PDB file of C-alpha atoms in Angstrom:
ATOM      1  CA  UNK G  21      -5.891  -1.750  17.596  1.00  0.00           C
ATOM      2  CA  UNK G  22      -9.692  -1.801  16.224  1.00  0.00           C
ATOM      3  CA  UNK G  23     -11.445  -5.274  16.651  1.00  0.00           C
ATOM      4  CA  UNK G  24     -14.459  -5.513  14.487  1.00  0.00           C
ATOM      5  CA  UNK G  25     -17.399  -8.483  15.019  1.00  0.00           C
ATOM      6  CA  UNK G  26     -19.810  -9.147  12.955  1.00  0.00           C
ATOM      7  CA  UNK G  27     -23.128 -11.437  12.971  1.00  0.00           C
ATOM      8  CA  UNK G  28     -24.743 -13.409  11.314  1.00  0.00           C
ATOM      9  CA  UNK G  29     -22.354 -15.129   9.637  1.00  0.00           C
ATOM     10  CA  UNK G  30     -24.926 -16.526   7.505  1.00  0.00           C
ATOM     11  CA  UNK G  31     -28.488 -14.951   6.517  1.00  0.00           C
ATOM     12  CA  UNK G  32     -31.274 -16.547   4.677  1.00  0.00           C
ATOM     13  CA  UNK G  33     -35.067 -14.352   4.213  1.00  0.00           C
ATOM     14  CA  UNK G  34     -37.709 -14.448   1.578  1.00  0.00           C
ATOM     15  CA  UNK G  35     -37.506 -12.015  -0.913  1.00  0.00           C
ATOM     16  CA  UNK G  36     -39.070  -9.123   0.358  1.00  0.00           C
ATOM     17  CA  UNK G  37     -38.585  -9.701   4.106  1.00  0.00           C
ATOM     18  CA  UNK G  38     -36.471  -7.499   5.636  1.00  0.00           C
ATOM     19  CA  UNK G  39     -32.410  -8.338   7.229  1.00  0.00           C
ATOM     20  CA  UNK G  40     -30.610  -7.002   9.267  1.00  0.00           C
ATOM     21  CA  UNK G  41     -26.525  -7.472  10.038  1.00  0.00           C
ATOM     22  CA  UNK G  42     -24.886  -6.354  13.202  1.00  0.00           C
ATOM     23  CA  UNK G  43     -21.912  -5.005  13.736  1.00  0.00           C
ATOM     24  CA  UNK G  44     -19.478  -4.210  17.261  1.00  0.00           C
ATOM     25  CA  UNK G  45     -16.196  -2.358  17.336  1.00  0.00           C
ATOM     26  CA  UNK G  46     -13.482  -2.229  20.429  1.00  0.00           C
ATOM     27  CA  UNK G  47     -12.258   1.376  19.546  1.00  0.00           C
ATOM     28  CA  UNK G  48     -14.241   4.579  21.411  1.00  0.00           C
ATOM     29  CA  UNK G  49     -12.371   6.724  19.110  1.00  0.00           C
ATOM     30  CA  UNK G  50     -14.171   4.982  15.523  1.00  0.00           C
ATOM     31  CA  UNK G  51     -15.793   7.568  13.651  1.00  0.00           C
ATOM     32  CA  UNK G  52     -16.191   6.082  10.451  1.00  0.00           C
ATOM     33  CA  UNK G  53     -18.361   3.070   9.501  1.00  0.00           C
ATOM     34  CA  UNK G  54     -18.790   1.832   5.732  1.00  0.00           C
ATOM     35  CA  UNK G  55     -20.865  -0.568   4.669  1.00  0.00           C
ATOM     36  CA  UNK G  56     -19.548  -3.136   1.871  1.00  0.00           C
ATOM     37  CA  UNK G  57     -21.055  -5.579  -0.352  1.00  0.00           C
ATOM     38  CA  UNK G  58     -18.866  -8.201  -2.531  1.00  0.00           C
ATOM     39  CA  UNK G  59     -20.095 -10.524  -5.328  1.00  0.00           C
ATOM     40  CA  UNK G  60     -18.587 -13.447  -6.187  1.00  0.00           C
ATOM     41  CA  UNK G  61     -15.778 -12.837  -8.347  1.00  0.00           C
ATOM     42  CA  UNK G  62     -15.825  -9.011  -7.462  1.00  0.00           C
ATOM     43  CA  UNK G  63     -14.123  -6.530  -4.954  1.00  0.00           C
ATOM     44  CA  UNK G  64     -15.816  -5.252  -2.375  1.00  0.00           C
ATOM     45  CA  UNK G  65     -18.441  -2.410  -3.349  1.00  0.00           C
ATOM     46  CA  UNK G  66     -18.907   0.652  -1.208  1.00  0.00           C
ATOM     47  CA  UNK G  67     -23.085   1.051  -0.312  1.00  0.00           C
ATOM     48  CA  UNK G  68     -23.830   3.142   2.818  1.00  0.00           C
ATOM     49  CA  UNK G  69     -21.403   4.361   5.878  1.00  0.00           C
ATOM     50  CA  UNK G  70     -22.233   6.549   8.360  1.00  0.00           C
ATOM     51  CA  UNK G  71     -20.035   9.351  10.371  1.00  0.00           C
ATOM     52  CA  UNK G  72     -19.880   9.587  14.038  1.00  0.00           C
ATOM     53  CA  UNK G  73     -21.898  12.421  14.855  1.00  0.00           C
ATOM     54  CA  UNK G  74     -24.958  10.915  13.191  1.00  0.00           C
ATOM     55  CA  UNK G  75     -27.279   8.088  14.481  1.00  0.00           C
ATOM     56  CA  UNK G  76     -28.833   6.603  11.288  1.00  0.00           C
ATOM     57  CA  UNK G  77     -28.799   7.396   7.771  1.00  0.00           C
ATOM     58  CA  UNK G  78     -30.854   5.977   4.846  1.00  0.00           C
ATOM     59  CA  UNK G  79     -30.615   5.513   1.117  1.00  0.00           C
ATOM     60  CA  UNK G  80     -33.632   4.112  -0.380  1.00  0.00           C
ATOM     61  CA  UNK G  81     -33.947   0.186   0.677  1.00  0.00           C
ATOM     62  CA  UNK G  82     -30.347   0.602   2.616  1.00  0.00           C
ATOM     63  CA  UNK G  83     -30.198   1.776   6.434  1.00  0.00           C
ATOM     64  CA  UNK G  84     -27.586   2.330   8.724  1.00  0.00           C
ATOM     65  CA  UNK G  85     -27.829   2.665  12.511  1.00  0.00           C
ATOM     66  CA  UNK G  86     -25.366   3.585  15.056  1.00  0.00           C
ATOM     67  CA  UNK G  87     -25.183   3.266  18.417  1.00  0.00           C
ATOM     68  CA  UNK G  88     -21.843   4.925  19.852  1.00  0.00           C
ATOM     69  CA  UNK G  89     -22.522   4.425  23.274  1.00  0.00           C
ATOM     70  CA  UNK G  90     -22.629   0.509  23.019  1.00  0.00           C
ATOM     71  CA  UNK G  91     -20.348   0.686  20.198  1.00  0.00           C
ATOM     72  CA  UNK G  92     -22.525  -1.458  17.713  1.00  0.00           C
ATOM     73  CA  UNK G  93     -23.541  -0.495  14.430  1.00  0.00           C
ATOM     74  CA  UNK G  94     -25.874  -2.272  12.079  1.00  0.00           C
ATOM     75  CA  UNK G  95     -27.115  -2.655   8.106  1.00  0.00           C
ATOM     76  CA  UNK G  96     -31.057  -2.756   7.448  1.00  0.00           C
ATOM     77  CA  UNK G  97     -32.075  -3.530   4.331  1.00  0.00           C
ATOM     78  CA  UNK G  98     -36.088  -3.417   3.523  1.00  0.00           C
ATOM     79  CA  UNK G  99     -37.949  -5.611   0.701  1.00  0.00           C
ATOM     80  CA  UNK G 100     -35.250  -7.657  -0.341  1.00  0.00           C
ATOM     81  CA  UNK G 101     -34.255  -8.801  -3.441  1.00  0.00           C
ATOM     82  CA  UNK G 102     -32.238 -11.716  -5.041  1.00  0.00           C
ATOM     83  CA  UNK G 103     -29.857  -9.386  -6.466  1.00  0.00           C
ATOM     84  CA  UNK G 104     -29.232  -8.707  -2.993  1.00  0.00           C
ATOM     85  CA  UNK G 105     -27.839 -11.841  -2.290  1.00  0.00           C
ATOM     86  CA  UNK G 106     -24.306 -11.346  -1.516  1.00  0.00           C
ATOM     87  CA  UNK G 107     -21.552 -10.972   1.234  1.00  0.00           C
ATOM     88  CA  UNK G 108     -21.595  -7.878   3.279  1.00  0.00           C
ATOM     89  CA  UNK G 109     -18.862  -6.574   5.470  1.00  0.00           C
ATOM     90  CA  UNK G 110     -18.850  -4.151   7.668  1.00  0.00           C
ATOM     91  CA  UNK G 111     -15.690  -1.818   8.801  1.00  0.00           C
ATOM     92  CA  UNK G 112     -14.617   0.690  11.354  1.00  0.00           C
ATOM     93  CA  UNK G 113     -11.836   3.066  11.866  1.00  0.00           C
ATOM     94  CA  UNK G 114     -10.221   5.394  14.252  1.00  0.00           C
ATOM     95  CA  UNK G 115      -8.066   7.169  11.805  1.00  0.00           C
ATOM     96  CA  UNK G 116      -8.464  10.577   9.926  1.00  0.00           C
ATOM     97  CA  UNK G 117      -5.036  10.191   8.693  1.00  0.00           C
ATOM     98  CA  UNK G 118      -4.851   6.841   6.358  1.00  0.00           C
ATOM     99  CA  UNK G 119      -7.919   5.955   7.143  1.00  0.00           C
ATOM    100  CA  UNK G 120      -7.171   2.440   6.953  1.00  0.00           C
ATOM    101  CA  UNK G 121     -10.442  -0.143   7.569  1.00  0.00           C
ATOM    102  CA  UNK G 122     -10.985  -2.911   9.995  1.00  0.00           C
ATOM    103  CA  UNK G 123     -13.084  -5.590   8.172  1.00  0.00           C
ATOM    104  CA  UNK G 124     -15.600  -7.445   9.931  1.00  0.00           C
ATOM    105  CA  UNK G 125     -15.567 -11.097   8.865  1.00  0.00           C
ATOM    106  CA  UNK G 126     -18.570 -10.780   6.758  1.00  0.00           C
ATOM    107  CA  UNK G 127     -22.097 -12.005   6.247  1.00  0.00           C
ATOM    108  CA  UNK G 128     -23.237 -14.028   3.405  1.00  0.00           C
ATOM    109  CA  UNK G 129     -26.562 -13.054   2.775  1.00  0.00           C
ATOM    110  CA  UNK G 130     -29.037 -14.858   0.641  1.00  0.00           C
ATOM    111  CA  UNK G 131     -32.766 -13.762  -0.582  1.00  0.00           C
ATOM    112  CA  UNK G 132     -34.742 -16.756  -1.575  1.00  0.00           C
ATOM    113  CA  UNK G 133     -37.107 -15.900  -4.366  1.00  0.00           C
TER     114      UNK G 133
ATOM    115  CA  UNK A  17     -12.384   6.386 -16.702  1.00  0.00           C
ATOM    116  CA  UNK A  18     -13.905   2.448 -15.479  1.00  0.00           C
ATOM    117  CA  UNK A  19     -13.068   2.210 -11.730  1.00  0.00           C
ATOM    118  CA  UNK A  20      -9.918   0.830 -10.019  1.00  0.00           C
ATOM    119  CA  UNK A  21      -8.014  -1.975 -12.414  1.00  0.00           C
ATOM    120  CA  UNK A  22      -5.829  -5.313 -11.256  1.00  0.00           C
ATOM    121  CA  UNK A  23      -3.944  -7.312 -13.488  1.00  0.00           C
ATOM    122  CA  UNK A  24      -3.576 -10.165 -13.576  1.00  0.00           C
ATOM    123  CA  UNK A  25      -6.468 -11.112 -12.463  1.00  0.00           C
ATOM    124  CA  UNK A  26      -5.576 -14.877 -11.184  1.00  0.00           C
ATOM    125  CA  UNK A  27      -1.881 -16.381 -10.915  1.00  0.00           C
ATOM    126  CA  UNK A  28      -0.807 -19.786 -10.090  1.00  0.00           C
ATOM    127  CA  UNK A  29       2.562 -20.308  -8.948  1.00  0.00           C
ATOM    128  CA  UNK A  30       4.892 -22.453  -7.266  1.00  0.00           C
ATOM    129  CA  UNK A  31       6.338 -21.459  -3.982  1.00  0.00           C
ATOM    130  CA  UNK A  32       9.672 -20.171  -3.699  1.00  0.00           C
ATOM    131  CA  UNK A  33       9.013 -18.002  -6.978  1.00  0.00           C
ATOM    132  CA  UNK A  34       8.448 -13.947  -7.266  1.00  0.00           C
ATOM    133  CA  UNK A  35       5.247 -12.794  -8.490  1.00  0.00           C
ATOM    134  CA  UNK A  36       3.963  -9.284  -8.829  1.00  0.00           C
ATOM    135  CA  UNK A  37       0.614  -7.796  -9.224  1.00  0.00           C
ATOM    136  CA  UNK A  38      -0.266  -3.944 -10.818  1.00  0.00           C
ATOM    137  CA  UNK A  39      -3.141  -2.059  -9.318  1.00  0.00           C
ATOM    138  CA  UNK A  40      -4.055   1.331 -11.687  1.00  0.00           C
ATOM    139  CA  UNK A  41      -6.125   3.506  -9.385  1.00  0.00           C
ATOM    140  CA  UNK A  42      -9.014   5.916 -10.442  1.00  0.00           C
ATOM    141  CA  UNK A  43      -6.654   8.498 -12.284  1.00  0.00           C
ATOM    142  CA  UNK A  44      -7.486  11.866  -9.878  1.00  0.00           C
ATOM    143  CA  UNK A  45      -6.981   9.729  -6.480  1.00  0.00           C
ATOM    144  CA  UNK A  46      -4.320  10.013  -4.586  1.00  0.00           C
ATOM    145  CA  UNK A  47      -4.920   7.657  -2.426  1.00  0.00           C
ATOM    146  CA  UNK A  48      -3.962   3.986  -2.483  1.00  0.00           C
ATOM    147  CA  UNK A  49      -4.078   0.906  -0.635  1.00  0.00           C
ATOM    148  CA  UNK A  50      -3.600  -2.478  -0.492  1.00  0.00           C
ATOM    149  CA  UNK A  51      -5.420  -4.929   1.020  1.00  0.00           C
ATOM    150  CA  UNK A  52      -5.920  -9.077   1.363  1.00  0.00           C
ATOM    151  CA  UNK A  53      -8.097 -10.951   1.720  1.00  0.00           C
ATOM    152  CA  UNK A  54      -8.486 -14.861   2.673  1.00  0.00           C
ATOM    153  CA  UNK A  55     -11.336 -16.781   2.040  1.00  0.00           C
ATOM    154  CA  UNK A  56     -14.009 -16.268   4.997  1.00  0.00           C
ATOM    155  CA  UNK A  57     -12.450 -13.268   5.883  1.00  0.00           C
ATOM    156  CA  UNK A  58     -12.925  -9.742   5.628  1.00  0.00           C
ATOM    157  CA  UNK A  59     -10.052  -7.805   4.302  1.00  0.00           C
ATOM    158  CA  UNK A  60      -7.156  -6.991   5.816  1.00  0.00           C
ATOM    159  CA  UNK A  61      -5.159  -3.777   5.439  1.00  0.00           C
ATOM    160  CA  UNK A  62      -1.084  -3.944   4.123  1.00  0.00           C
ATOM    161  CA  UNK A  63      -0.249  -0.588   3.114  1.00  0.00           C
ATOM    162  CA  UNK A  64      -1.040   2.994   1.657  1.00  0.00           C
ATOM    163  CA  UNK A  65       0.249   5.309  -0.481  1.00  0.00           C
ATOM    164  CA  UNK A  66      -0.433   9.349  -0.702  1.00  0.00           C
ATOM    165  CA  UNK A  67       1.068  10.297  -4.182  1.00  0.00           C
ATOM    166  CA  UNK A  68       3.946   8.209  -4.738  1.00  0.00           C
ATOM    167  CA  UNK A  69       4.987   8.211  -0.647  1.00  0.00           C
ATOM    168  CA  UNK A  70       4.232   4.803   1.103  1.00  0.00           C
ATOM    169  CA  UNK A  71       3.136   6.110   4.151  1.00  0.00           C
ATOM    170  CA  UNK A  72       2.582   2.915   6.287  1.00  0.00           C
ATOM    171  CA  UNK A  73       2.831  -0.813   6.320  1.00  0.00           C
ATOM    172  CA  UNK A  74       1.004  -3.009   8.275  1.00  0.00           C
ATOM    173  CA  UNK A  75       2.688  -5.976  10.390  1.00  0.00           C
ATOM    174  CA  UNK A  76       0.881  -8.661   7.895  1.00  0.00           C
ATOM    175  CA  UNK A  77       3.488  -7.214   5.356  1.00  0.00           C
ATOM    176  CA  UNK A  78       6.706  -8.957   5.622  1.00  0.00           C
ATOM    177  CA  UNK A  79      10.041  -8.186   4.435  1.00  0.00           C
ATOM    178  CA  UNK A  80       9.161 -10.572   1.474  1.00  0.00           C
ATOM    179  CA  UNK A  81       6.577  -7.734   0.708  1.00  0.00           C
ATOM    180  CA  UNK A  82       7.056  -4.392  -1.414  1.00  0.00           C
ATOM    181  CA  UNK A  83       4.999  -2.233  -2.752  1.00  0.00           C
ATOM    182  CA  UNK A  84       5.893   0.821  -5.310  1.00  0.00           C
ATOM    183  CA  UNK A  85       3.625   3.373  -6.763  1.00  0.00           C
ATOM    184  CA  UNK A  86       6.035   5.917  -9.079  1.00  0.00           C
ATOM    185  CA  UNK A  87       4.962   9.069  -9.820  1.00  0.00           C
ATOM    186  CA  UNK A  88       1.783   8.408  -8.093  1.00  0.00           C
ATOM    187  CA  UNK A  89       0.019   6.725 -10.985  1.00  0.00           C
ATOM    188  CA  UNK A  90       0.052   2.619 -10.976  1.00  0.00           C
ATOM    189  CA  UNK A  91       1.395   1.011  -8.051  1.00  0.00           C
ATOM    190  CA  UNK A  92       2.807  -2.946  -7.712  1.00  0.00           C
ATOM    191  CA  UNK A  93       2.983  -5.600  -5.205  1.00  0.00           C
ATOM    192  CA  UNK A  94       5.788  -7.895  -5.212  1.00  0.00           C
ATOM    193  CA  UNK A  95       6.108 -10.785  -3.010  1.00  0.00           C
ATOM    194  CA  UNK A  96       9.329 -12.999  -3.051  1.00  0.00           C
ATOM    195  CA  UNK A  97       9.789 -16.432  -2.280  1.00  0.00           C
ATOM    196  CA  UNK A  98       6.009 -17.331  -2.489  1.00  0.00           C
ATOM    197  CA  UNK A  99       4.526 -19.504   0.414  1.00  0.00           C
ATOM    198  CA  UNK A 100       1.377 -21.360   0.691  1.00  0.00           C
ATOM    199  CA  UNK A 101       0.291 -18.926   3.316  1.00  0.00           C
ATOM    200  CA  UNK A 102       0.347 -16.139   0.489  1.00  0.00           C
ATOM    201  CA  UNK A 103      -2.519 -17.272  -1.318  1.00  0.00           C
ATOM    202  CA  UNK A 104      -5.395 -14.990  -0.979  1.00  0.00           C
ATOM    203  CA  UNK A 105      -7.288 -12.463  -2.760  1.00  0.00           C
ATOM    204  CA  UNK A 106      -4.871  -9.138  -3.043  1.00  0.00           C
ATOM    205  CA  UNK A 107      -7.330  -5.767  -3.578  1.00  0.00           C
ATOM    206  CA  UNK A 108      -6.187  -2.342  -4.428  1.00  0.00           C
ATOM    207  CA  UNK A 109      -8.509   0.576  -3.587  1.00  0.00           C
ATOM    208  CA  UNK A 110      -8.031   4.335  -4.146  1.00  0.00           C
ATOM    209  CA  UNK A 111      -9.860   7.716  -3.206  1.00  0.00           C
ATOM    210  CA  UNK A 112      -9.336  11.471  -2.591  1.00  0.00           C
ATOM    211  CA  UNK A 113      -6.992  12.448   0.360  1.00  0.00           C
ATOM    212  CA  UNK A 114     -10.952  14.704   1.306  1.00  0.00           C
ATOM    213  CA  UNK A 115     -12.962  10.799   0.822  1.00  0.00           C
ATOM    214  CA  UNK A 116     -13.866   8.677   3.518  1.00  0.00           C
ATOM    215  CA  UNK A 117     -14.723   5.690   1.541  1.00  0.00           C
ATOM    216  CA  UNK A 118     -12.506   3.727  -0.661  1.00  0.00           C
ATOM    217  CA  UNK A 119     -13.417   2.321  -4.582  1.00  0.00           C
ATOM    218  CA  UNK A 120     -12.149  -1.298  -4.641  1.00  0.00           C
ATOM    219  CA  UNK A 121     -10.743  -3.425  -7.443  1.00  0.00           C
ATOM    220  CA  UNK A 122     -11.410  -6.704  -8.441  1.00  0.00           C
ATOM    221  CA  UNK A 123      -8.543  -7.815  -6.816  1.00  0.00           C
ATOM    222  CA  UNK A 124      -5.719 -10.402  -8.117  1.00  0.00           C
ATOM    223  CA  UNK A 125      -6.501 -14.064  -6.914  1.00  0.00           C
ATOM    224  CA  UNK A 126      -3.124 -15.679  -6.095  1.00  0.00           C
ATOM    225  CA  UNK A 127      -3.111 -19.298  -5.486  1.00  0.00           C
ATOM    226  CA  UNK A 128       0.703 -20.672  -4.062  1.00  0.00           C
ATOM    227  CA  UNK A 129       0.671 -24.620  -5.233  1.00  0.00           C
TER     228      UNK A 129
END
């Protein structure tokens, strides 16, 4: 099945610096890769993901690269913010059926004002 | 409508007792899932429904495990005879059967004492 890794585990930056979270996956057929973030207390919140058969997408602050030769993927976020401080997980999948995600393990991001 | 609802959303319980958890999706998706999710860990997939059919199960979900969602609306988890190795953080998320990406719950914190 899917294997996702993620890194860094942890992430500290000064508000306003940029950070960046990288993600690898074991399955060549992946085609879907969603970006999560989860507060404390909260379930995890949907904020970017990118398809296959495109190389990068942006909304606003949020980026999204991916690299399906190497099979990595990553999250870019630009001028960051304390309300960004959270965990972020990435995810993968292989299946246009159930679609069911492979987690990464997560990065706990914080934004030091 | 205000997203995808859990109840409860924390239960203590001893182990050895039956405890069950209601997830009511985003009423026009007909997609759900389950998920868990231990601490430090991204979440892990248990099983899906399209409608009120239970399409697939994951391995994680022993026979201790069930999962109903009549007529497609609300769905439940039960687990019997609690361990300590249940404790986790149980999320529902739903979508469209056209939606790549998923709108989580809260989740229902279960702690096994």
């Amino acid at each position: 099945g899917e294997n996702v890794e993620q890194h860094p585990s942890t992430l500290s930056v000064q508000e306003g610096d940029s950070a960046v979270i990288k993600c690898t996956y074991s399955d060549s057929a992946s085609n879907y890769f969603p970006w999560y973030k989860q507060e404390l207390g909260k379930g995890p919140q949907l904020i970017i993901d990118i398809r296959s058969n495109v190389g990068e997408k942006k909304d606003q602050r949020i980026a999204v690269t991916l690299n399906k030769t190497a099979k990595h993927f990553s999250l870019h976020i630009t001028e960051t913010q304390p309300e960004d401080s959270a965990v972020y997980f990435c995810a993968a999948t292989s299946d246009t059926g159930r679609r069911a995600l492979t987690f990464g393990s997560g990065t706990r991001l914080q934004v030091q004002p | 409508d205000t997203g995808v609802s859990q109840n409860p959303r924390h239960k203590i319980t001893k182990r050895g007792q039956n405890v069950t958890f209601r997830c009511d999706p985003i009423s026009e998706h007909n997609r759900l899932y389950w998920y868990r999710q231990t601490l430090g860990q991204g979440p892990e997939f248990l099983t899906y429904f399209q409608n009120e059919a239970q399409l697939e199960k994951s391995r994680l979900l022993s026979d201790r495990f069930s999962a109903e969602r009549p007529k497609g609306s609300f769905s439940t988890l039960e687990i019997q005879r609690t361990e300590q190795g249940d404790s986790a953080m149980y999320l529902c998320a739903s979508s469209f059967r056209g939606q790549w990406g998923y709108t989580f719950g809260s989740g229902t914190r279960l702690t096994v004492v």
